Structures are given as C-alpha cells and as structure tokens.
Tab-separated table of C-alpha atoms and ligand atoms in Angstrom:
chain	number	residue	atom	x	y	z
A	93	MET	CA	-12.009	-84.072	-160.085
A	94	ARG	CA	-13.135	-80.618	-158.988
A	95	ILE	CA	-14.035	-80.340	-155.160
A	96	ARG	CA	-16.392	-77.876	-153.656
A	97	ALA	CA	-16.181	-78.012	-149.835
A	98	GLY	CA	-18.586	-76.736	-147.137
A	99	ALA	CA	-17.892	-76.799	-143.441
A	100	LYS	CA	-19.472	-75.847	-140.214
A	101	THR	CA	-18.648	-76.271	-136.541
A	102	ASP	CA	-20.868	-75.322	-133.724
A	103	ILE	CA	-20.806	-75.566	-129.934
A	104	GLY	CA	-24.289	-77.017	-129.801
A	105	ARG	CA	-26.725	-76.176	-127.043
A	106	ALA	CA	-25.473	-78.105	-123.979
A	107	ARG	CA	-21.663	-77.688	-123.913
A	108	LYS	CA	-19.502	-74.847	-122.493
A	109	ARG	CA	-16.660	-75.414	-125.170
A	110	ASN	CA	-16.440	-76.597	-128.663
A	111	GLU	CA	-13.913	-79.333	-128.603
A	112	ASP	CA	-14.424	-80.324	-132.336
A	113	SER	CA	-12.019	-79.017	-134.951
A	114	PHE	CA	-11.983	-79.459	-138.683
A	115	LEU	CA	-9.479	-79.086	-141.533
A	116	VAL	CA	-10.328	-78.044	-145.075
A	117	ARG	CA	-7.095	-77.775	-147.027
A	118	GLU	CA	-7.452	-79.390	-150.485
A	119	PRO	CA	-6.685	-82.229	-150.987
A	120	LEU	CA	-6.732	-82.886	-147.378
A	121	PHE	CA	-9.985	-82.798	-145.186
A	122	ALA	CA	-10.811	-83.884	-141.664
A	123	VAL	CA	-12.857	-83.680	-138.564
A	124	ALA	CA	-11.706	-84.262	-135.037
A	125	ASP	CA	-13.592	-84.541	-131.773
A	126	GLY	CA	-11.487	-83.883	-128.750
A	127	MET	CA	-11.994	-85.125	-125.207
A	128	GLY	CA	-10.427	-84.408	-121.853
A	129	GLY	CA	-10.921	-82.067	-119.084
A	130	HIS	CA	-10.159	-78.269	-118.799
A	131	ARG	CA	-9.099	-77.316	-122.261
A	132	GLY	CA	-7.611	-80.690	-123.154
A	133	GLY	CA	-10.355	-81.563	-125.745
A	134	ASN	CA	-9.745	-78.490	-127.665
A	135	VAL	CA	-5.990	-78.819	-127.640
A	136	ALA	CA	-6.071	-82.364	-128.699
A	137	SER	CA	-8.492	-81.980	-131.728
A	138	SER	CA	-6.774	-78.769	-133.023
A	139	LEU	CA	-3.294	-80.136	-132.537
A	140	ALA	CA	-4.137	-83.405	-134.185
A	141	LEU	CA	-5.484	-81.585	-137.403
A	142	GLU	CA	-2.538	-79.247	-137.362
A	143	VAL	CA	0.037	-82.068	-137.327
A	144	LEU	CA	-1.973	-83.936	-139.994
A	145	GLY	CA	-1.866	-80.941	-142.163
A	146	GLN	CA	1.758	-80.565	-141.926
A	147	VAL	CA	2.890	-84.177	-142.920
A	148	GLY	CA	5.205	-83.876	-145.986
A	149	GLU	CA	5.629	-85.878	-149.124
A	150	GLU	CA	8.178	-88.356	-147.797
A	151	ALA	CA	5.434	-91.206	-147.302
A	152	SER	CA	4.969	-93.160	-150.428
A	153	GLY	CA	1.352	-92.901	-151.477
A	154	PRO	CA	-1.441	-90.461	-150.637
A	155	GLY	CA	-3.167	-93.155	-148.423
A	156	ASP	CA	0.072	-93.922	-146.591
A	157	ARG	CA	0.710	-90.333	-146.066
A	158	LEU	CA	-2.713	-89.924	-144.475
A	159	VAL	CA	-1.971	-92.758	-141.967
A	160	GLU	CA	1.557	-91.456	-141.375
A	161	GLY	CA	-0.088	-88.003	-140.594
A	162	ILE	CA	-2.431	-89.735	-138.088
A	163	ARG	CA	0.285	-91.554	-136.477
A	164	GLN	CA	2.319	-88.308	-136.113
A	165	ALA	CA	-0.731	-86.650	-134.649
A	166	ASN	CA	-1.123	-89.394	-132.174
A	167	ASP	CA	2.488	-89.101	-130.997
A	168	ARG	CA	2.149	-85.245	-130.644
A	169	VAL	CA	-1.114	-85.368	-128.695
A	170	LEU	CA	0.210	-88.040	-126.381
A	171	GLU	CA	3.570	-86.081	-125.805
A	172	ARG	CA	1.607	-82.871	-125.254
A	173	GLY	CA	-0.714	-84.574	-122.823
A	174	GLU	CA	2.129	-86.217	-120.842
A	175	ALA	CA	4.098	-82.936	-120.772
A	176	ASP	CA	1.253	-80.523	-119.458
A	177	ARG	CA	-0.627	-81.484	-116.244
A	178	ASP	CA	-3.640	-79.434	-117.323
A	179	LEU	CA	-3.961	-81.581	-120.475
A	180	ARG	CA	-3.186	-85.200	-119.046
A	181	GLY	CA	-5.635	-87.747	-120.426
A	182	MET	CA	-6.774	-85.693	-123.449
A	183	GLY	CA	-7.509	-87.407	-126.821
A	184	THR	CA	-9.348	-87.050	-129.949
A	185	THR	CA	-11.067	-88.822	-132.762
A	186	ILE	CA	-10.055	-88.111	-136.301
A	187	THR	CA	-11.722	-88.893	-139.634
A	188	ALA	CA	-9.730	-87.712	-142.671
A	189	VAL	CA	-9.795	-87.766	-146.271
A	190	ARG	CA	-7.072	-87.070	-148.797
A	191	THR	CA	-8.112	-86.976	-152.475
A	192	SER	CA	-5.987	-87.689	-155.516
A	193	ASP	CA	-7.536	-87.412	-158.916
A	194	ARG	CA	-10.572	-89.623	-158.821
A	195	THR	CA	-9.769	-91.493	-155.548
A	196	ALA	CA	-10.636	-90.555	-152.078
A	197	HIS	CA	-8.236	-92.173	-149.316
A	198	LEU	CA	-9.756	-92.308	-145.884
A	199	ALA	CA	-8.289	-92.908	-142.507
A	200	HIS	CA	-10.164	-93.039	-139.279
A	201	VAL	CA	-9.953	-93.489	-135.581
A	202	GLY	CA	-12.819	-93.081	-133.100
A	203	ASP	CA	-16.568	-92.350	-133.492
A	204	SER	CA	-16.588	-89.528	-135.888
A	205	ARG	CA	-17.803	-90.618	-139.149
A	206	ALA	CA	-17.511	-90.514	-143.032
A	207	TYR	CA	-20.513	-90.982	-145.154
A	208	LEU	CA	-20.826	-91.283	-148.891
A	209	PHE	CA	-23.867	-89.740	-150.543
A	210	ARG	CA	-24.275	-91.081	-154.056
A	211	GLN	CA	-27.316	-90.895	-156.388
A	212	GLY	CA	-29.642	-90.192	-153.406
A	213	ALA	CA	-28.376	-92.904	-151.060
A	214	LEU	CA	-26.391	-92.317	-147.979
A	215	ASP	CA	-23.685	-94.992	-146.880
A	216	GLN	CA	-21.710	-94.828	-143.638
A	217	LEU	CA	-18.087	-95.570	-144.727
A	218	THR	CA	-16.451	-95.731	-141.381
A	219	GLU	CA	-16.852	-98.054	-138.348
A	220	ASP	CA	-17.429	-96.504	-135.002
A	221	HIS	CA	-14.587	-97.536	-132.573
A	222	THR	CA	-16.964	-97.578	-129.658
A	223	TRP	CA	-17.708	-100.013	-126.935
A	224	VAL	CA	-21.532	-100.120	-127.987
A	225	HIS	CA	-20.539	-100.896	-131.577
A	226	ARG	CA	-18.419	-103.761	-130.441
A	227	MET	CA	-21.534	-105.027	-128.511
A	228	VAL	CA	-23.568	-104.627	-131.522
A	229	ARG	CA	-21.154	-106.750	-133.698
A	230	GLU	CA	-21.049	-109.441	-130.991
A	231	GLY	CA	-24.859	-109.456	-130.993
A	232	LYS	CA	-25.158	-108.380	-127.450
A	233	LEU	CA	-26.926	-104.956	-128.336
A	234	THR	CA	-29.348	-104.073	-131.189
A	235	LEU	CA	-28.525	-100.886	-133.166
A	236	GLU	CA	-31.572	-99.167	-131.622
A	237	GLU	CA	-30.221	-100.114	-128.075
A	238	ALA	CA	-26.711	-98.996	-129.142
A	239	GLY	CA	-27.956	-95.495	-130.357
A	240	LYS	CA	-29.719	-94.694	-126.976
A	241	HIS	CA	-27.147	-96.373	-124.645
A	242	PRO	CA	-25.740	-94.162	-121.849
A	243	GLN	CA	-22.232	-95.489	-122.595
A	244	ARG	CA	-22.521	-94.943	-126.345
A	245	SER	CA	-19.807	-92.411	-126.388
A	246	ILE	CA	-17.091	-94.774	-124.680
A	247	LEU	CA	-14.343	-95.194	-127.353
A	248	THR	CA	-12.400	-98.295	-127.947
A	249	ARG	CA	-9.828	-96.336	-129.930
A	250	ALA	CA	-8.684	-92.675	-129.893
A	251	LEU	CA	-5.721	-90.520	-130.726
A	252	GLY	CA	-3.316	-89.481	-127.857
A	253	VAL	CA	-4.064	-92.393	-125.526
A	254	GLU	CA	-1.426	-94.980	-126.390
A	255	GLY	CA	2.000	-94.842	-128.372
A	256	ASP	CA	0.615	-97.154	-130.975
A	257	VAL	CA	-2.677	-96.428	-132.649
A	258	GLU	CA	-4.376	-98.699	-135.047
A	259	VAL	CA	-5.770	-96.720	-138.005
A	260	ASP	CA	-8.489	-97.762	-140.282
A	261	GLN	CA	-7.663	-97.115	-143.761
A	262	PHE	CA	-9.429	-97.601	-147.075
A	263	SER	CA	-9.974	-95.897	-150.470
A	264	LEU	CA	-12.947	-95.060	-152.645
A	265	ASP	CA	-13.369	-94.532	-156.404
A	266	LEU	CA	-15.117	-91.209	-156.935
A	267	GLN	CA	-17.933	-90.443	-159.331
A	268	PRO	CA	-19.093	-86.967	-160.466
A	269	GLY	CA	-21.990	-85.940	-158.201
A	270	ASP	CA	-20.692	-87.785	-155.127
A	271	ARG	CA	-20.776	-86.076	-151.961
A	272	LEU	CA	-18.625	-86.971	-148.797
A	273	LEU	CA	-19.704	-86.018	-145.433
A	274	LEU	CA	-17.321	-85.975	-142.436
A	275	CYS	CA	-18.937	-85.381	-139.191
A	276	THR	CA	-18.601	-85.794	-135.446
A	277	ASP	CA	-20.984	-87.628	-133.148
A	278	GLY	CA	-22.729	-84.401	-132.161
A	279	LEU	CA	-24.350	-84.723	-135.536
A	280	THR	CA	-25.015	-88.390	-135.650
A	281	ASN	CA	-26.411	-88.602	-132.195
A	282	MET	CA	-28.973	-86.011	-132.960
A	283	LEU	CA	-29.826	-86.967	-136.494
A	284	ASP	CA	-30.418	-90.477	-137.910
A	285	ASP	CA	-29.084	-91.423	-141.393
A	286	GLU	CA	-32.350	-90.868	-142.884
A	287	ALA	CA	-32.580	-87.307	-141.777
A	288	ILE	CA	-28.992	-86.626	-142.932
A	289	GLY	CA	-29.788	-88.172	-146.268
A	290	HIS	CA	-32.802	-85.926	-146.598
A	291	ILE	CA	-30.944	-82.800	-145.913
A	292	LEU	CA	-27.977	-83.734	-148.353
A	293	ALA	CA	-30.757	-84.456	-150.983
A	294	ASP	CA	-32.382	-81.130	-150.361
A	295	GLU	CA	-29.274	-78.979	-150.366
A	296	PRO	CA	-26.879	-79.632	-153.184
A	297	ASP	CA	-24.581	-76.802	-152.280
A	298	PRO	CA	-22.000	-78.198	-149.737
A	299	GLN	CA	-22.006	-75.150	-147.519
A	300	ALA	CA	-25.751	-74.766	-147.356
A	301	ALA	CA	-25.913	-78.540	-146.488
A	302	ALA	CA	-23.259	-78.210	-143.733
A	303	ASP	CA	-25.179	-75.292	-142.236
A	304	ARG	CA	-28.614	-77.030	-142.352
A	305	LEU	CA	-27.048	-80.276	-140.743
A	306	VAL	CA	-25.773	-78.185	-137.845
A	307	GLU	CA	-29.061	-76.235	-137.563
A	308	GLU	CA	-31.124	-79.463	-137.685
A	309	ALA	CA	-28.949	-81.154	-135.002
A	310	ASN	CA	-29.388	-78.098	-132.734
A	311	ARG	CA	-33.097	-78.191	-133.335
A	312	ALA	CA	-32.982	-81.737	-132.287
A	313	GLY	CA	-31.373	-80.911	-128.997
A	314	GLY	CA	-27.721	-80.027	-129.696
A	315	ASP	CA	-26.424	-82.171	-126.799
A	316	ASP	CA	-22.843	-81.985	-128.113
A	317	ASN	CA	-20.537	-80.027	-130.288
A	318	ILE	CA	-21.667	-80.519	-133.877
A	319	THR	CA	-19.206	-80.455	-136.901
A	320	ALA	CA	-19.827	-81.279	-140.630
A	321	VAL	CA	-17.528	-80.969	-143.475
A	322	ILE	CA	-19.119	-81.817	-146.998
A	323	LEU	CA	-17.121	-82.331	-150.120
A	324	GLY	CA	-18.950	-82.260	-153.476
A	325	PHE	CA	-17.093	-83.810	-156.479
A	326	GLU	CA	-17.710	-82.601	-160.026
A	327	ASP	CA	-16.030	-83.338	-163.231
A	328	GLU	CA	-13.557	-80.429	-164.265
A	329	GLU	CA	-15.715	-79.668	-167.215
A	330	ASP	CA	-18.781	-79.147	-165.368
A	331	GLU	CA	-17.813	-75.428	-164.821
A	332	LYS	CA	-21.538	-74.244	-165.034
A	333	ARG	CA	-21.091	-72.026	-162.037
A	334	PRO	CA	-20.334	-68.428	-162.780
A	335	GLU	CA	-16.765	-67.291	-161.993
A	336	GLY	CA	-16.139	-66.449	-158.376
A	337	GLU	CA	-19.283	-67.967	-157.029
A	338	ASP	CA	-17.683	-70.623	-154.950
A	339	VAL	CA	-15.936	-69.435	-151.892
A	340	VAL	CA	-12.506	-70.509	-151.052
A	341	ALA	CA	-12.905	-72.634	-147.892
A	342	PRO	CA	-11.181	-71.792	-144.726
A	343	ALA	CA	-7.950	-73.687	-143.812
A	344	VAL	CA	-7.527	-75.100	-140.342
A	345	ILE	CA	-10.261	-74.319	-138.018
A	346	PRO	CA	-9.363	-75.333	-134.371
A	347	SER	CA	-12.089	-75.395	-131.890
A	348	PRO	CA	-13.174	-72.122	-130.351
A	349	GLY	CA	-11.025	-70.610	-127.653
A	350	THR	CA	-7.841	-72.602	-128.467
A	351	LEU	CA	-5.283	-71.649	-130.912
A	352	SER	CA	-7.051	-68.812	-132.984
A	353	PRO	CA	-9.799	-66.436	-132.910
A	354	VAL	CA	-13.015	-68.061	-133.483
A	355	ALA	CA	-16.556	-66.585	-133.355
A	356	SER	CA	-18.350	-67.747	-130.167
A	357	ASP	CA	-21.692	-67.375	-131.765
A	358	GLY	CA	-21.234	-70.573	-133.749
A	359	GLN	CA	-20.723	-68.884	-137.113
A	360	THR	CA	-17.916	-70.328	-139.214
A	361	PRO	CA	-14.826	-69.010	-137.718
A	362	PHE	CA	-11.961	-67.272	-139.059
A	363	PRO	CA	-9.279	-69.320	-140.838
A	364	ARG	CA	-5.979	-69.593	-139.134
A	365	ARG	CA	-3.495	-67.210	-140.418
A	366	ASP	CA	-0.300	-69.041	-139.213
A	367	GLY	CA	2.585	-70.210	-141.471
A	368	ALA	CA	0.975	-73.598	-141.877
A	369	ALA	CA	-2.164	-72.377	-143.354
A	370	ALA	CA	-0.615	-69.550	-145.340
A	371	SER	CA	1.880	-72.061	-146.954
A	372	ALA	CA	-1.035	-74.172	-148.375
A	373	LYS	CA	-0.850	-73.935	-152.005
A	374	ARG	CA	-4.063	-73.044	-153.788
A	375	LYS	CA	-4.540	-73.208	-157.531
A	376	LEU	CA	-6.672	-70.189	-158.505
A	377	PRO	CA	-7.560	-69.714	-162.149
A	378	TRP	CA	-5.965	-66.458	-163.337
A	379	ARG	CA	-9.266	-65.127	-164.305
A	380	ARG	CA	-10.752	-65.262	-160.902
A	381	VAL	CA	-7.539	-63.659	-159.446
A	382	ALA	CA	-7.841	-60.885	-161.995
A	383	LEU	CA	-11.388	-60.442	-161.096
A	384	TRP	CA	-10.675	-60.142	-157.409
A	385	LEU	CA	-7.748	-57.785	-157.982
A	386	ALA	CA	-9.980	-55.402	-160.091
A	387	LEU	CA	-12.565	-55.515	-157.340
A	388	VAL	CA	-10.118	-54.750	-154.641
A	389	VAL	CA	-8.505	-51.900	-156.711
A	390	SER	CA	-12.050	-50.406	-157.459
A	391	ILE	CA	-12.946	-50.518	-153.823
A	392	GLY	CA	-9.657	-48.781	-152.848
A	393	VAL	CA	-10.184	-46.050	-155.410
A	394	VAL	CA	-13.895	-45.521	-154.380
A	395	ALA	CA	-12.710	-45.328	-150.738
A	396	LEU	CA	-9.975	-42.776	-151.706
A	397	VAL	CA	-12.215	-40.544	-153.700
A	398	ALA	CA	-14.908	-40.659	-150.964
A	399	THR	CA	-12.288	-39.763	-148.324
A	400	ARG	CA	-11.006	-36.840	-150.400
A	401	ILE	CA	-14.523	-35.433	-150.928
A	402	TYR	CA	-15.317	-35.716	-147.335
A	403	VAL	CA	-11.967	-34.163	-146.140
A	404	ASP	CA	-12.271	-31.329	-148.638
A	405	ARG	CA	-15.583	-30.363	-147.084
A	406	GLN	CA	-14.306	-30.104	-143.493
A	407	TRP	CA	-12.818	-27.206	-141.681
A	408	TYR	CA	-11.245	-26.460	-138.446
A	409	VAL	CA	-9.454	-23.798	-136.494
A	410	GLY	CA	-5.935	-24.648	-135.198
A	411	VAL	CA	-2.371	-23.372	-134.890
A	412	SER	CA	0.016	-22.607	-137.807
A	413	SER	CA	3.480	-21.311	-136.903
A	414	GLY	CA	2.247	-19.950	-133.523
A	415	GLN	CA	-0.760	-18.197	-135.030
A	416	VAL	CA	-4.421	-19.057	-134.974
A	417	ALA	CA	-5.290	-20.440	-138.286
A	418	VAL	CA	-8.079	-21.791	-140.407
A	419	TYR	CA	-7.485	-25.283	-141.986
A	420	ARG	CA	-9.353	-27.067	-144.727
A	421	GLY	CA	-9.585	-30.896	-143.912
A	422	ILE	CA	-9.626	-32.752	-140.599
A	423	PRO	CA	-7.235	-32.440	-137.611
A	424	SER	CA	-5.872	-36.026	-137.896
A	425	ARG	CA	-3.303	-38.139	-139.700
A	426	ILE	CA	-3.753	-41.384	-141.569
A	427	LEU	CA	-0.716	-43.636	-141.928
A	428	GLY	CA	1.478	-40.517	-141.223
A	429	PHE	CA	-0.295	-38.443	-143.868
A	430	GLY	CA	-1.791	-35.162	-142.769
A	431	LEU	CA	-5.364	-34.612	-144.052
A	432	SER	CA	-5.529	-30.809	-144.042
A	433	HIS	CA	-3.826	-27.690	-145.189
A	434	VAL	CA	-3.836	-24.104	-144.007
A	435	GLN	CA	-6.480	-21.886	-145.637
A	436	GLU	CA	-5.955	-18.585	-143.804
A	437	VAL	CA	-3.666	-17.458	-140.910
A	438	ALA	CA	-4.747	-14.879	-138.420
A	439	ALA	CA	-1.557	-12.915	-138.169
A	440	ASP	CA	-2.928	-10.818	-135.420
A	441	LEU	CA	-3.771	-13.722	-133.193
A	442	PRO	CA	-0.915	-15.587	-131.370
A	443	ALA	CA	-2.054	-18.998	-130.508
A	444	SER	CA	-0.415	-18.995	-127.124
A	445	GLN	CA	-2.743	-16.062	-125.996
A	446	ALA	CA	-5.864	-17.782	-127.213
A	447	GLU	CA	-5.070	-21.095	-125.479
A	448	GLN	CA	-4.715	-19.195	-122.150
A	449	LEU	CA	-8.514	-18.750	-122.524
A	450	GLN	CA	-10.441	-21.807	-121.230
A	451	PRO	CA	-12.774	-22.197	-124.236
A	452	TRP	CA	-9.656	-22.136	-126.607
A	453	SER	CA	-7.346	-24.249	-124.478
A	454	THR	CA	-7.627	-27.091	-127.025
A	455	LEU	CA	-6.981	-24.949	-130.015
A	456	SER	CA	-3.780	-26.994	-131.029
A	457	GLU	CA	-5.833	-30.130	-131.262
A	458	GLY	CA	-8.187	-28.314	-133.735
A	459	ILE	CA	-11.621	-26.881	-133.270
A	460	THR	CA	-13.932	-28.208	-136.079
A	461	ALA	CA	-16.348	-26.250	-138.043
A	462	ASN	CA	-18.988	-27.051	-140.493
A	463	SER	CA	-17.831	-24.353	-143.127
A	464	LEU	CA	-15.293	-21.814	-143.850
A	465	GLU	CA	-17.672	-19.120	-142.736
A	466	ALA	CA	-18.140	-20.958	-139.362
A	467	ALA	CA	-14.395	-21.293	-138.943
A	468	ARG	CA	-13.988	-17.613	-139.510
A	469	GLN	CA	-16.702	-16.964	-136.863
A	470	ILE	CA	-14.604	-18.985	-134.456
A	471	VAL	CA	-11.655	-16.859	-135.212
A	472	ASN	CA	-13.535	-13.726	-134.625
A	473	GLN	CA	-14.808	-15.146	-131.393
A	474	ILE	CA	-11.311	-15.542	-130.203
A	475	ARG	CA	-10.509	-11.959	-131.222
A	476	GLN	CA	-13.407	-10.692	-129.256
A	477	ASP	CA	-12.465	-12.968	-126.162
A	478	LEU	CA	-8.998	-11.433	-126.331
A	479	GLY	CA	-10.480	-8.006	-126.590
A	480	LEU	CA	-9.196	-7.262	-130.103
A	481	PRO	CA	-11.057	-5.777	-132.816
A	482	ALA	CA	-13.116	-8.239	-135.112
A	483	ALA	CA	-11.875	-8.591	-138.643
A	484	GLY	CA	-13.539	-9.875	-141.941
A	485	SER	CA	-11.145	-12.627	-142.241
A	486	GLY	CA	-7.543	-13.503	-141.527
A	487	SER	CA	-4.897	-12.347	-144.033
B	71	MG	MG1	-18.679	-85.235	-129.713
C-alpha cells in the first residue's frame, strides 16, 4: 500500500516551548509528548523517537520490533534522566505505527492518540493511560467530566519513569482510502472527535489536514503544544497524482530548541540531517529522481549564465602588477575563482602612488564603475590628482 504522510507540530498559544516531537520515516511513524521541567520534556520526546527510529531488524516481527523500540526508548530516557540533574523526572508519551504491506502495527504508552478515519467515520484506536480515563472506566467520572477535569493530564503510564514499561500493542488491517491520525493531547483537548472528523473529511490531503487540525486547535485556545501526523493509504495502482506532486516528508523532527534547528514560528521545521535520518532508505521512482536532477541542473545552468552576464557588465579600477588597471568583472572571488580580468593597464600610474592619496587608498580592493567609460574616468581622475597629464585611455 502506498502511504502519503502529512505532519505538523506547533508550540500552541500558551506554552514557552514545544515539547512534542514526531517521526515520519516510512514505514515508521510516531508522535511523542514530553514532560518535565527545564528542557526535560523536549529531550525526552525527541530522544524517545530517535531511539525508536534506530531499532534494527533483530526483533522478530514488525509489531515486536515496534514494542522493542519503545522499550529501548524507555531505557534510554530513564538513563538520561538519571544521569543529568537538569533532566531528572522527565518522561514522554509515545504513539507509534509501523506499516508492513496492508497491516498497521501500533504501539502506545500515555495520552497521545491514534485514530482511524475510514469511510467518513473517526475511531479512537488507543486508550488514554490517564487517571481520568481510569476513573471513567470505573464509572466514577463521565466522559464529559473527564474531558474538563483539572487533573486530566495526569498519566498512569509514561516512558522514562520506570525500568519496565507496559506497552499497548495491536494491529489493524488497512483498506485503500484509510487514514491514520497520530496526535498529542494538545489537539484532542482543544478539538473533540466530531471536529477532528469534519476536518479530515474536508481535507483529503494529509498535509493540508495536519495543517488545518493544528490551526483549528490554536483557534480553540492552543493551550498546549499541538502535533498531528496523518497517513493516507492508497493502492499502489491508484497513481492518479502527477509525478512529483507529493512531497517527501521530513524525517525525525525533535521539538524546537532541542537537538536540531527548528523554526520558532510554528512552521514545519527542518528535517534532521544527522546520520540516523540520512541513512533512512527511501525508494524513489527513477522517473522522479530524473525529473529532480533535470530541474537542479537547469537551475544551476540558469544561475551560471545569469552570473556570467552580470559579471561581464561590471567594471572596476584596481591594481595589476603594481600599476593602476581597469578590470572587467567584480572584485571578488567565489569558491576560489576570480570573477574578473584585466582590461587595460595604466602603465604611467604606479598604484603605490595613487594609494597614498586618501580617495584612492582602497584601490587594491577595487573601485567599482558602471561602465568602461566610467572606469576610465576614474583612472583619469587619479592622474589629475597625482598632477599627471590626462590620457584618453591606458595602454
Ligand atoms: Mg501535551
């Protein structure tokens, strides 16, 4: 099954940091919502996803590999929290999907969520590991009360808190047209399932839908960091889209201000460019690769020609072998290549004499002119200033 992914994370309107992270690295997708003072939340969520993304092939099946990844992430977050006083007590939620053919394997800890949107209906796949959810299950709170409860974000399970973590695990048979939404509680506390379902129905494009969800959650208050990852599943044959239209999704995106440069304006940040992300294997159809190559080469050629035309129209007066000289081009170098050549040398004008006069003291750096004529006028001006007879041009 072909997957199209869209993802967006945003700081929201009330928090000082974005402690959410997401991972989009086919066949692995995940969101994590970090917690803990100082920079703990940022570190916990991004570290957990980094570890998850690195789990190798040794575990038996895709589902087991996912759970193994989450256990390793738990160990690493816990170790890191114990080692660094600033990070003590940090933790994170994690909701992850690994796809294989027509199956989605899910694993989950905490109160981030996975939803299935199928034929217009939205179903929550994960169970919140929160105290209020437990109260609802035990009949001590209604769903409404739980949704507004001041303690609704108290988790009963999280990564990085204890050495052993219980991971919910299940799988799902996929159908063409299915969409999966992974999101943090910054989305679900602001928008109810009905509102989320409407947006998904309105926006078939995964990236447009992720953008809209975040936008609407901010409009509803944006009390917390908001993250949404959307996966759209299509049959391989359904290649109705023109080549090159779908954008290759970014790889690991840790939360802003932690491990990699991230735009602070809430735009989708830059993908990590570390070894882990770079080693991710992506299958690109050769036609798309060829198209991109052709585009890059064309842009390069146009840039070269434009630079050449520009440089050829520039003039300056400088120094050549100790004499004042007129150059065609610009007085700088790009990648070690000079961008000018000598047009005329004023054999009667030693540069050292000219440079002793204040107006021409920077002669060796080049004095730019708009035309050859203007450059020659500068040379004549230097002659006059040195009390020498004017000349039509250099020799
Ligand atoms: Mg949150």
